[in-house]
Coordinates of C-alpha atoms in Angstrom, one line a residue:
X1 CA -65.5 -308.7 -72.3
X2 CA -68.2 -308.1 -70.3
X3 CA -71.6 -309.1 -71.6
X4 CA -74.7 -307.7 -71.0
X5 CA -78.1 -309.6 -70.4
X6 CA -79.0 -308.9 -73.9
X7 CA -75.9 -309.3 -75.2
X8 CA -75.5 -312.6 -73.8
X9 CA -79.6 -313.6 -75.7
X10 CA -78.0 -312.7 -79.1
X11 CA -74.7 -314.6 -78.5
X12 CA -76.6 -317.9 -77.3
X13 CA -79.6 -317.3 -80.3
X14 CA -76.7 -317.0 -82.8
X15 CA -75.2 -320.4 -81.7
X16 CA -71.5 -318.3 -81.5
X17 CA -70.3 -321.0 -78.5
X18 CA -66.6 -320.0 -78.6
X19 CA -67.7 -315.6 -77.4
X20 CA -69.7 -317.7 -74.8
X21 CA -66.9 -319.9 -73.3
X22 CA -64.8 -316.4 -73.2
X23 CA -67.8 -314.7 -71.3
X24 CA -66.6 -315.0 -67.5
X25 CA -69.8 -316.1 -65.5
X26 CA -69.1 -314.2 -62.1
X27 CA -68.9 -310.7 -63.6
X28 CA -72.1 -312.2 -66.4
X29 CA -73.7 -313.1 -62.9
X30 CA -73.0 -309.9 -61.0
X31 CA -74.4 -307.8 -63.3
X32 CA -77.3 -310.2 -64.0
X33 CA -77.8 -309.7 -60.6
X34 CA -77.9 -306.5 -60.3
X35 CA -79.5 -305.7 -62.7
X36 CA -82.6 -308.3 -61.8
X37 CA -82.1 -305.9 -58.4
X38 CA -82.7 -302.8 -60.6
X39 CA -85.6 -304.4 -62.3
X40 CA -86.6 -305.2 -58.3
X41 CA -86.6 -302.2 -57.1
X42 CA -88.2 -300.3 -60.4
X43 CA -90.9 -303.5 -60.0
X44 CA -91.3 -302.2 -56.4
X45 CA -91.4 -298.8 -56.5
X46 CA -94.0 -299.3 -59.5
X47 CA -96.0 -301.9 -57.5
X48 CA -96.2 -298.8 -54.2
X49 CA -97.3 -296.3 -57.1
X50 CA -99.3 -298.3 -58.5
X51 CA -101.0 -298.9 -54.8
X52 CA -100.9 -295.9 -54.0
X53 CA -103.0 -294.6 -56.9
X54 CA -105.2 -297.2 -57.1
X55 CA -105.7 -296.2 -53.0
X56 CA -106.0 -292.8 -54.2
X57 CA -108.2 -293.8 -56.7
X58 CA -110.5 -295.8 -54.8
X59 CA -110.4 -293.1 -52.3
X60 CA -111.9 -290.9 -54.7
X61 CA -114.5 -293.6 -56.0
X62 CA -115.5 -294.0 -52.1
X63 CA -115.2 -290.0 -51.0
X64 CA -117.8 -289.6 -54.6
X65 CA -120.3 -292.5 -53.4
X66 CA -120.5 -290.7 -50.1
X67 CA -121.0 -287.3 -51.7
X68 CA -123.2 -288.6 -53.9
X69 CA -124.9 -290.7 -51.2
X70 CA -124.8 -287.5 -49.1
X71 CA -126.4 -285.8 -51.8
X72 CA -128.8 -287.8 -52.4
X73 CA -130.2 -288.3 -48.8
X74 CA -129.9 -284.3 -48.8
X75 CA -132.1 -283.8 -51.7
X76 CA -134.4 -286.2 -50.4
X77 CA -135.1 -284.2 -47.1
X78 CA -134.7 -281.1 -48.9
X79 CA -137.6 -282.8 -51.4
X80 CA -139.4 -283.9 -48.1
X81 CA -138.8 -280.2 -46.7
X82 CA -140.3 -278.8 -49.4
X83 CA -143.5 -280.9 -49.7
X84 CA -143.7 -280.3 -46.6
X85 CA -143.6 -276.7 -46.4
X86 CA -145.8 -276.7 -49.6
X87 CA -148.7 -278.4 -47.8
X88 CA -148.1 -276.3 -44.5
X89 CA -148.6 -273.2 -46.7
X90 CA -151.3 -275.0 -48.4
X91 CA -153.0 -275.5 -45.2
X92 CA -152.4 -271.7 -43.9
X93 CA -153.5 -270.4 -46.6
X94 CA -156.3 -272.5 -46.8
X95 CA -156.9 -271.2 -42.9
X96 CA -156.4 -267.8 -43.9
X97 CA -159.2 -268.0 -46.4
X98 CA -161.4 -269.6 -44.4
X99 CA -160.4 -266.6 -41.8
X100 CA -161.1 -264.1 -44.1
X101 CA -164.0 -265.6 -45.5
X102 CA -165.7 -265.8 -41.9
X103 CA -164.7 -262.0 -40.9
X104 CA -164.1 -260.3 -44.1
X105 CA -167.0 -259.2 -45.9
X106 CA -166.0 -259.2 -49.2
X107 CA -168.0 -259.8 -52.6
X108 CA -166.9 -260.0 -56.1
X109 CA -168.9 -258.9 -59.7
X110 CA -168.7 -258.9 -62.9
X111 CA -168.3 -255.3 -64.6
X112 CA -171.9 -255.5 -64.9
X113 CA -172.9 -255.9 -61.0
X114 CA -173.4 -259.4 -60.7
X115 CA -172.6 -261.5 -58.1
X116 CA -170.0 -264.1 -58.5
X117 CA -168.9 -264.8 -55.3
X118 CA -169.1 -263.9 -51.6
X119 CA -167.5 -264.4 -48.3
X120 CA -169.0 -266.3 -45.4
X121 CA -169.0 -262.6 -43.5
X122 CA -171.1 -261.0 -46.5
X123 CA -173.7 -264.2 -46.4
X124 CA -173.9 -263.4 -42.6
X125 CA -174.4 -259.7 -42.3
X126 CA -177.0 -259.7 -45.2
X127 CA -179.0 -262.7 -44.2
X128 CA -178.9 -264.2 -47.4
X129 CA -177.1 -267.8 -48.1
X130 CA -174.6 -267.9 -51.0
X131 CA -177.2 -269.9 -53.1
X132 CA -179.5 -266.8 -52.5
X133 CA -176.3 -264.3 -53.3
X134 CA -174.2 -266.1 -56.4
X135 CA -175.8 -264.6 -59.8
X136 CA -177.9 -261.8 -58.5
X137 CA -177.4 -258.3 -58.8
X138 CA -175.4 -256.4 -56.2
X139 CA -178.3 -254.2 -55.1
X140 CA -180.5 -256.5 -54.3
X141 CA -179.2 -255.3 -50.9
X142 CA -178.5 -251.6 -51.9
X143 CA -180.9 -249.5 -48.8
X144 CA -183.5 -247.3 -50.5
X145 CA -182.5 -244.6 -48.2
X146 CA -178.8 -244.3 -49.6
X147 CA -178.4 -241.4 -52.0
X148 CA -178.2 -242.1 -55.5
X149 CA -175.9 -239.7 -56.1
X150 CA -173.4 -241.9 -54.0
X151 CA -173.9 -245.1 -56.5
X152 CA -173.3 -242.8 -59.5
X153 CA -169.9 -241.3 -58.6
X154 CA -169.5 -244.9 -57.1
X155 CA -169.3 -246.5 -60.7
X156 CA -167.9 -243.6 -62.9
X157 CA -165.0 -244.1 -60.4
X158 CA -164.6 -248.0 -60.6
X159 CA -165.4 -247.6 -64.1
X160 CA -162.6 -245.3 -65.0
X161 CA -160.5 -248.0 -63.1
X162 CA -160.1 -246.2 -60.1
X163 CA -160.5 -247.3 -56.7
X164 CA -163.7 -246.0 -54.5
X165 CA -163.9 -245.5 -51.1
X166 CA -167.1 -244.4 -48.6
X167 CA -169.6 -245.4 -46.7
X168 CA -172.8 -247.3 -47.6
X169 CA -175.9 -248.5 -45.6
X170 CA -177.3 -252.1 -47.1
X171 CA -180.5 -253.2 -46.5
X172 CA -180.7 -256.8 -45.0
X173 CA -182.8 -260.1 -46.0
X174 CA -185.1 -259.2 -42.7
X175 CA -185.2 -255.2 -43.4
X176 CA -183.3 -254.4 -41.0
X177 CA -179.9 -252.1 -41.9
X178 CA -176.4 -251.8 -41.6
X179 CA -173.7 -250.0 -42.3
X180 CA -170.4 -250.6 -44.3
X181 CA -167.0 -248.7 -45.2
X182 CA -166.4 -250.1 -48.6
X183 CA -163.2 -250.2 -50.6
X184 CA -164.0 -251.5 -54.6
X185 CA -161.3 -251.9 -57.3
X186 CA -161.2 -253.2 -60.7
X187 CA -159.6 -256.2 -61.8
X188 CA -158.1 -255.9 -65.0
X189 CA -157.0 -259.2 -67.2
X190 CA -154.1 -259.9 -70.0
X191 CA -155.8 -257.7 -72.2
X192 CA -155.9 -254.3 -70.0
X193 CA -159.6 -254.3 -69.8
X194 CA -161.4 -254.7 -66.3
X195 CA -163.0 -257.8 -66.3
X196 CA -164.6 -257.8 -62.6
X197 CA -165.1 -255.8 -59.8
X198 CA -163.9 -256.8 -56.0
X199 CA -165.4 -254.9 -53.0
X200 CA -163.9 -255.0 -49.3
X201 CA -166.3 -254.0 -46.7
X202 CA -165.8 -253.7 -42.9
X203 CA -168.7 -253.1 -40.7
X204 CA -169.4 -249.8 -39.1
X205 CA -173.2 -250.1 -37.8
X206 CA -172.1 -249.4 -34.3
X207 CA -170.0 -246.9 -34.7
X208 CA -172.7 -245.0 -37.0
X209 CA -175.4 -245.9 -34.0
X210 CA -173.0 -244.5 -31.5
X211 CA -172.4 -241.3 -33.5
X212 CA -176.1 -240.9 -33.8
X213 CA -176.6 -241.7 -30.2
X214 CA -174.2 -238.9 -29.5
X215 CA -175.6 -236.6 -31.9
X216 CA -178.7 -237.2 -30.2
X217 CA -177.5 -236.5 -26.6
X218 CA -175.6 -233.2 -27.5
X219 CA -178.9 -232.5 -29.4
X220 CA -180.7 -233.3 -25.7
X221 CA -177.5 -231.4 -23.6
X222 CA -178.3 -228.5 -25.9
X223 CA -181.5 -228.5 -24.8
X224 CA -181.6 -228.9 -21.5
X225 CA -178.6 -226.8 -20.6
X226 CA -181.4 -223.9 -22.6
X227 CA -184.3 -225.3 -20.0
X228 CA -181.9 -224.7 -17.0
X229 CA -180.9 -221.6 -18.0
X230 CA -184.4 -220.4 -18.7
X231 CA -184.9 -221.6 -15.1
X232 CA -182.1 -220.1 -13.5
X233 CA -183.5 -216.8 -14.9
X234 CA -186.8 -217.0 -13.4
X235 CA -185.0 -218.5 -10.1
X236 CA -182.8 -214.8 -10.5
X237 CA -185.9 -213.3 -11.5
X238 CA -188.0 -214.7 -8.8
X239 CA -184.5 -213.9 -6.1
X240 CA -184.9 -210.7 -7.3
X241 CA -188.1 -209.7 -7.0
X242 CA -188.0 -211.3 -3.3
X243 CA -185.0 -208.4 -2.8
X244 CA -186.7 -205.8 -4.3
X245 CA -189.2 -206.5 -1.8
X246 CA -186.8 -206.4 1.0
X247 CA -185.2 -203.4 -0.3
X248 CA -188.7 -201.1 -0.3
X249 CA -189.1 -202.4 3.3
X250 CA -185.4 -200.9 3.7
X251 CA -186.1 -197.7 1.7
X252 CA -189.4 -197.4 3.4
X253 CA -187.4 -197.0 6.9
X254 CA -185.0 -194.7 5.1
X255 CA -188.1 -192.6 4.7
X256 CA -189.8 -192.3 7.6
X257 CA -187.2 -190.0 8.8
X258 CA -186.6 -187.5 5.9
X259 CA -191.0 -187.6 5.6
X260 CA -191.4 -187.1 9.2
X261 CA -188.8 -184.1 8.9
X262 CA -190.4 -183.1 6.1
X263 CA -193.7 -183.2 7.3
X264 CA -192.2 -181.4 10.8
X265 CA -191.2 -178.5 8.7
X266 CA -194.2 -177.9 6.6
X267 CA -196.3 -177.9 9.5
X268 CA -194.0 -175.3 11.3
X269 CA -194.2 -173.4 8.2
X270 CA -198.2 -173.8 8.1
X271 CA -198.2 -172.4 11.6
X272 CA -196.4 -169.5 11.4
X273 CA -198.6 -168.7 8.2
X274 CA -201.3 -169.0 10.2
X275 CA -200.2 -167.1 12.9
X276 CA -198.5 -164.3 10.7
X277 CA -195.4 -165.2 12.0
X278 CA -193.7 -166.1 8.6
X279 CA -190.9 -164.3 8.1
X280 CA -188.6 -164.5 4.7
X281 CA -185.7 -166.1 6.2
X282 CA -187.6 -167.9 8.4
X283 CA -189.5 -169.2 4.7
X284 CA -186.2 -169.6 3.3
X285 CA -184.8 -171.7 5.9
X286 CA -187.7 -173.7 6.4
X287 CA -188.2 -174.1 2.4
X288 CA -184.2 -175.3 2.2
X289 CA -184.5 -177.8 4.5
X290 CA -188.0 -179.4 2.9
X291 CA -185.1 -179.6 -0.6
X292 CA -182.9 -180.8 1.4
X293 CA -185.1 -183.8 2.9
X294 CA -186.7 -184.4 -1.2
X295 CA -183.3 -184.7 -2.3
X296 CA -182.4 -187.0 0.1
X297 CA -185.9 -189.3 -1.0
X298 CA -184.6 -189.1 -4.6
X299 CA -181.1 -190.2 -4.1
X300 CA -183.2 -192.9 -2.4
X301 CA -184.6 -193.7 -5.3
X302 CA -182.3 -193.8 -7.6
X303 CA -179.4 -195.7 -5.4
X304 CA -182.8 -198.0 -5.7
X305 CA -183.0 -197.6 -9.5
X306 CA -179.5 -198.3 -10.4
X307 CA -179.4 -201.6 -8.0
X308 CA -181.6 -203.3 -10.3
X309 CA -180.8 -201.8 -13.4
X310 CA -179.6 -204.6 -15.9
X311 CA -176.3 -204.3 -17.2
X312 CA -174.3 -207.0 -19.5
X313 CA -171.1 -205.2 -19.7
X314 CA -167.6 -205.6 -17.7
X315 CA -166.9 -202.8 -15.6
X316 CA -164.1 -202.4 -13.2
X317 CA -165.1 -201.4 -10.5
X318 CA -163.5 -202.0 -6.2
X319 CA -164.8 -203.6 -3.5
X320 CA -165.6 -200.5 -1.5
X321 CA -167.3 -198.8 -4.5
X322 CA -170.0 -202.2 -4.6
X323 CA -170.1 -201.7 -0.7
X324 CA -170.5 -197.9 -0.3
X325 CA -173.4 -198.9 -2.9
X326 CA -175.2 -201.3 -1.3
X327 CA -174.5 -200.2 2.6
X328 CA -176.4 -197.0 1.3
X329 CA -179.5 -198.5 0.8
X330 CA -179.2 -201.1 4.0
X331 CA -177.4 -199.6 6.5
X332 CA -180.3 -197.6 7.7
X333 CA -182.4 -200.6 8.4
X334 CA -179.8 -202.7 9.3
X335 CA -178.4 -200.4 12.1
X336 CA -182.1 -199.8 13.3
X337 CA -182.2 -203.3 15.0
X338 CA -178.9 -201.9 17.1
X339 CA -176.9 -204.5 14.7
X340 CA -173.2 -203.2 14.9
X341 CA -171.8 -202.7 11.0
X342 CA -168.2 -203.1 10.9
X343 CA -166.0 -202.6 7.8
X344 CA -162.5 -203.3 7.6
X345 CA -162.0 -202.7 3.8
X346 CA -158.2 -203.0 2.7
X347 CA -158.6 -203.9 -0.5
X348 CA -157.7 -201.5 -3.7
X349 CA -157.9 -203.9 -6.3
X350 CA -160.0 -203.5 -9.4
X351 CA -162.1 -205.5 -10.1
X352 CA -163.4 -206.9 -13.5
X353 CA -167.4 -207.9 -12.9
X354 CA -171.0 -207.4 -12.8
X355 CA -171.2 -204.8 -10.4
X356 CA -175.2 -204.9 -10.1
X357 CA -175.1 -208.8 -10.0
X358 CA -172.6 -208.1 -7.4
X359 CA -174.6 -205.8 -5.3
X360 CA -177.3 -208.2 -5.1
X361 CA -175.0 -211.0 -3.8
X362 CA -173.4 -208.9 -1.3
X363 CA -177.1 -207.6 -0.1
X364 CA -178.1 -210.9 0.0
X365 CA -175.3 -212.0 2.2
X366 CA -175.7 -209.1 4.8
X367 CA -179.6 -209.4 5.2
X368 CA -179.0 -213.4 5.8
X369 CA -176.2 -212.2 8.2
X370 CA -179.2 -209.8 10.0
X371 CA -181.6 -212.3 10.0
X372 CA -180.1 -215.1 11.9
X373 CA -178.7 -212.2 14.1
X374 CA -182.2 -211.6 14.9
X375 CA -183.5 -215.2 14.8
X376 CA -181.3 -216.1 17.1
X377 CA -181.4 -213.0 19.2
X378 CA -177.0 -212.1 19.8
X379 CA -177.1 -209.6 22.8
X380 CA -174.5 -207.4 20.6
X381 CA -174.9 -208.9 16.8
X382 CA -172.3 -207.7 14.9
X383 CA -171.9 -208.0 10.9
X384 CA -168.0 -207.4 10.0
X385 CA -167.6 -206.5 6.1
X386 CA -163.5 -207.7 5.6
X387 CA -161.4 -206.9 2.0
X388 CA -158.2 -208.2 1.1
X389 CA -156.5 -207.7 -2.8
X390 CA -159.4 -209.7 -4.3
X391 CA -161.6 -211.8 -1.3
X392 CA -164.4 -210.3 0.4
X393 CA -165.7 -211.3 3.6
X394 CA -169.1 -211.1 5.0
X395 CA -169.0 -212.5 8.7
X396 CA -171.7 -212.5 11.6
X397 CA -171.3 -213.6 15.0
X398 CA -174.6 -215.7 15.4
X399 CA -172.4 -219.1 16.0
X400 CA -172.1 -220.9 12.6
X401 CA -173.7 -222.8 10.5
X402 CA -174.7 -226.5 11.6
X403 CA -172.0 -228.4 10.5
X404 CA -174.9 -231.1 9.2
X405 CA -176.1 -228.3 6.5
X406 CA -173.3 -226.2 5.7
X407 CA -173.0 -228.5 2.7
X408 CA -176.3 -228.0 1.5
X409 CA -177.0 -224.5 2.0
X410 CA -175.8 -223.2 -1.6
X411 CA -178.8 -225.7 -2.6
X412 CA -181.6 -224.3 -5.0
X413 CA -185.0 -224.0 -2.5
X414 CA -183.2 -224.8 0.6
X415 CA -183.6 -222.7 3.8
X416 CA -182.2 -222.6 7.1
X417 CA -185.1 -220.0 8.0
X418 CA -187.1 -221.6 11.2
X419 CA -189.9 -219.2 9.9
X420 CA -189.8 -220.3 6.7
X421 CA -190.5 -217.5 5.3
X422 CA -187.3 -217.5 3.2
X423 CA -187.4 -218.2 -0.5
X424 CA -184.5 -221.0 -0.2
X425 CA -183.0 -219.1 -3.6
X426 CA -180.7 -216.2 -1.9
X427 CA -177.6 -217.9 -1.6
X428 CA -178.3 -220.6 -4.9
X429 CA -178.6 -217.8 -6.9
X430 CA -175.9 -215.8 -5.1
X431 CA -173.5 -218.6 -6.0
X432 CA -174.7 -219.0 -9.6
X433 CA -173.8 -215.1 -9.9
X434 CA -170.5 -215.3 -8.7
X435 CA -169.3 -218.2 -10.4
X436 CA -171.3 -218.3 -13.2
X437 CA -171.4 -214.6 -14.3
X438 CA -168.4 -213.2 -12.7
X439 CA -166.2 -216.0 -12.9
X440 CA -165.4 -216.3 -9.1
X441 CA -165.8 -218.5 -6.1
X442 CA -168.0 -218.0 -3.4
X443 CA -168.0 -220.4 0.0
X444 CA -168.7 -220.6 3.6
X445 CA -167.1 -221.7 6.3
X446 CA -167.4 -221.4 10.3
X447 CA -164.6 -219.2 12.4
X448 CA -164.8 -218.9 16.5
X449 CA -167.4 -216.0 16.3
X450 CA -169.7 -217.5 13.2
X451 CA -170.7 -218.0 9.6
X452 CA -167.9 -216.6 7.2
X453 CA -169.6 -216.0 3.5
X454 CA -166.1 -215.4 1.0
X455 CA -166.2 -214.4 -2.4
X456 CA -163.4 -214.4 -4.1
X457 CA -163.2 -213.1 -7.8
X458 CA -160.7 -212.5 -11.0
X459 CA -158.6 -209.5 -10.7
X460 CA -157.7 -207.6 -13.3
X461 CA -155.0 -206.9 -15.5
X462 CA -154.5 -203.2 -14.2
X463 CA -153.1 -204.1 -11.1
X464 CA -153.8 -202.3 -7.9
X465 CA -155.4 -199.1 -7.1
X466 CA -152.6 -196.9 -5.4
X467 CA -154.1 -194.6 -3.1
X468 CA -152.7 -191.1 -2.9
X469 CA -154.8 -189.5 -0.5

């Protein structure tokens, strides 16, 4: 029989010699054998499992020192990090102050107005040093000047724990003041109830000086844009009473004729009388033409009268209604010193203006046309009168202007008269007129022939004038 290993213990322990001398020791030693293999192979494969865990377990032991070293070299810089980032902020924050406290002006009281604390701005602006500030009241640098009536709705609104804003002028340690936009809110504690007040103040004196400054040179624009215009009226008062002068010289030509004729025929008419030659037609005739002449000298006079005759209102009015105007008083004269008058008038726009103002400059324009004509002596002077839509032309042929004062001419008091008998305020005053009062332009330039005087002025809305004659 075959025997196992255990078998083969029991048989030897119970002392049973004959079962062992039938036990055949090849087949006892195979299986011994094998099964000492077996117990091999179990030992081995337990020996590599138990290597391999412990491996696996030392692996783990190591990979947790590492994290744990890992983590604990992280939480030291993280540790370091932080201190770090706790001073930095420390430090800004401690710069900010500092920053704030040097250009903030900021103060802080208790609900009863006393100082607790101030920034370095605050000690600056007032003159005072913290020492001075700390535990006073907060008007020791109210301004007596401010309005009460500001301070009172100032603490109702702080009081009612509201914040106020506005601006306040303080009253500095050496007098002088300055002023502040102010922002003050209540601090409230744990309990809901406002235990202090804190004020944030930016400076605004220069800004307050500069709008004073202003107000002041508006106040001194004002007031001497009123002195020139005073001044440019007696300058237009004084041009015009130097025309009007001119223009009795010119209606005092256009008289001698129609007083001479007038004269003629009442002494005709006194002869005959005499001579008892007076017949009634011979009256009547003689009688019609002495109307004739004294309507003639009224017309005169009242072409004279509405020339000058102020008027504030707008009228539209042409070109060759302002000329016909004005050539009615001055042609006379102008023709009796054999100057040519030529008109080339195109134009049939209307015209939105002044028309008296108007007159004046275009009378002005042709008598400085006739005198240089005259001044200079032209053999055949000419003065061309030119329209076109809304430009007027007033040309002469006396050569031009010298180039060196054509820039100055429109100057108040300046004249290009060798006589000097000008007033040196025709063509200033012509030029305030047209682009002061009528809203135009006026210049001067030189073409081949002479000076060129243009005027050029708004047109109005209505269009053209159509002409259907």
């Amino acid at each position: 029989s075959i025997y196992t290993v255990n078998k083969m213990r029991e048989t030897i322990l119970s002392g049973n010699y004959n079962a062992i001398s039938k036990l055949n020791v090849k087949i006892w030693f195979n299986n011994t054998t094998q099964k000492i293999n077996k117990l091999k192979i179990i030992d081995a494969k337990l020996t590599k499992n138990i290597i391999f865990n412990m491996d696996k377990i030392l692996t783990d032991i190591k990979n947790k020192v590492f994290m744990f070293i890992a983590i604990g070299i992280l939480s030291i810089i993280i540790y370091v990090l932080i201190v770090f980032i706790i001073l930095r902020f420390a430090k800004e924050n401690d710069m900010q102050k500092k920053l704030i406290s040097k250009y903030i002006i900021t103060s802080t009281t208790t609900t009863k107005g006393i100082i607790t604390d101030v920034s370095e701005a605050f000690v600056d602006i007032s003159g005072y040093t913290r020492e001075e500030l700390i535990g006073r009241p907060h008007s020791m640098v109210r301004h007596p000047d401010m309005n009460s009536e500001t301070f009172r709705d100032l603490w109702a609104t702080i009081k009612s724990g509201k914040t106020w804003r506005g601006e306040i002028v303080n009253l500095a340690k050496n007098g002088s003041s300055y002023w502040v936009t102010a922002t003050i809110e209540p601090i409230f504690g744990n309990s809901g109830k406002i235990v202090s007040y804190v004020a944030v103040r930016q400076d605004i004196t220069d800004k307050i000086k500069i709008d004073i400054l202003n107000k002041t040179l508006e106040e001194k624009v004002r007031s001497e844009v009123a002195k020139n215009r005073e001044k440019d009226k007696a300058m237009l008062q004084q041009s015009r009473l130097a025309q009007i002068g001119e223009m009795i010289s010119m209606i005092a030509h256009q008289w001698r004729q129609p007083l001479s004729a007038i004269s003629a025929t009442s002494g005709s008419l006194t002869l005959k009388a005499k001579l008892d030659k007076l017949d009634n037609d011979t009256a009547a005739e003689l009688g019609e033409k002495i109307s004739d002449y004294s309507q003639h000298l009224s017309s005169t006079i009242d072409d004279f009268r509405d020339f000058f005759k102020p008027n504030k209102e707008i009228v539209n009015t042409t070109y060759k209604e302002l000329i016909d105007s004005v050539l009615s008083i001055v042609e006379s004269s102008v023709t009796s010193k054999n100057i040519e008058l030529k008109q080339k008038l195109q134009s049939k726009t209307i015209l939105p203006t002044h028309p008296n103002e108007l007159k004046q400059v275009i009378l002005n324009l042709i008598k400085n046309a006739e005198d240089v004509l005259l001044e200079k002596e032209i053999k055949h002077p000419i003065i061309t009168i030119e329209t076109q839509d809304n430009v007027l032309k007033i040309k002469d042929n006396a050569g031009g202007v010298p180039t060196d004062i054509i820039d100055k001419i429109f100057n108040p008091y300046f004249s290009t008269k060798t006589k000097k008998d000008g007033t040196g305020l025709g063509l200033y005053m012509s030029k305030t007129i047209i682009e002061e009062h009528c809203g135009g332009e006026l210049r001067v330039y030189n073409d081949e022939f002479g000076a060129v005087f243009e005027i050029i002025l708004p047109v109005s809305i209505m269009g053209d004038i159509k002409n259907d004659a």
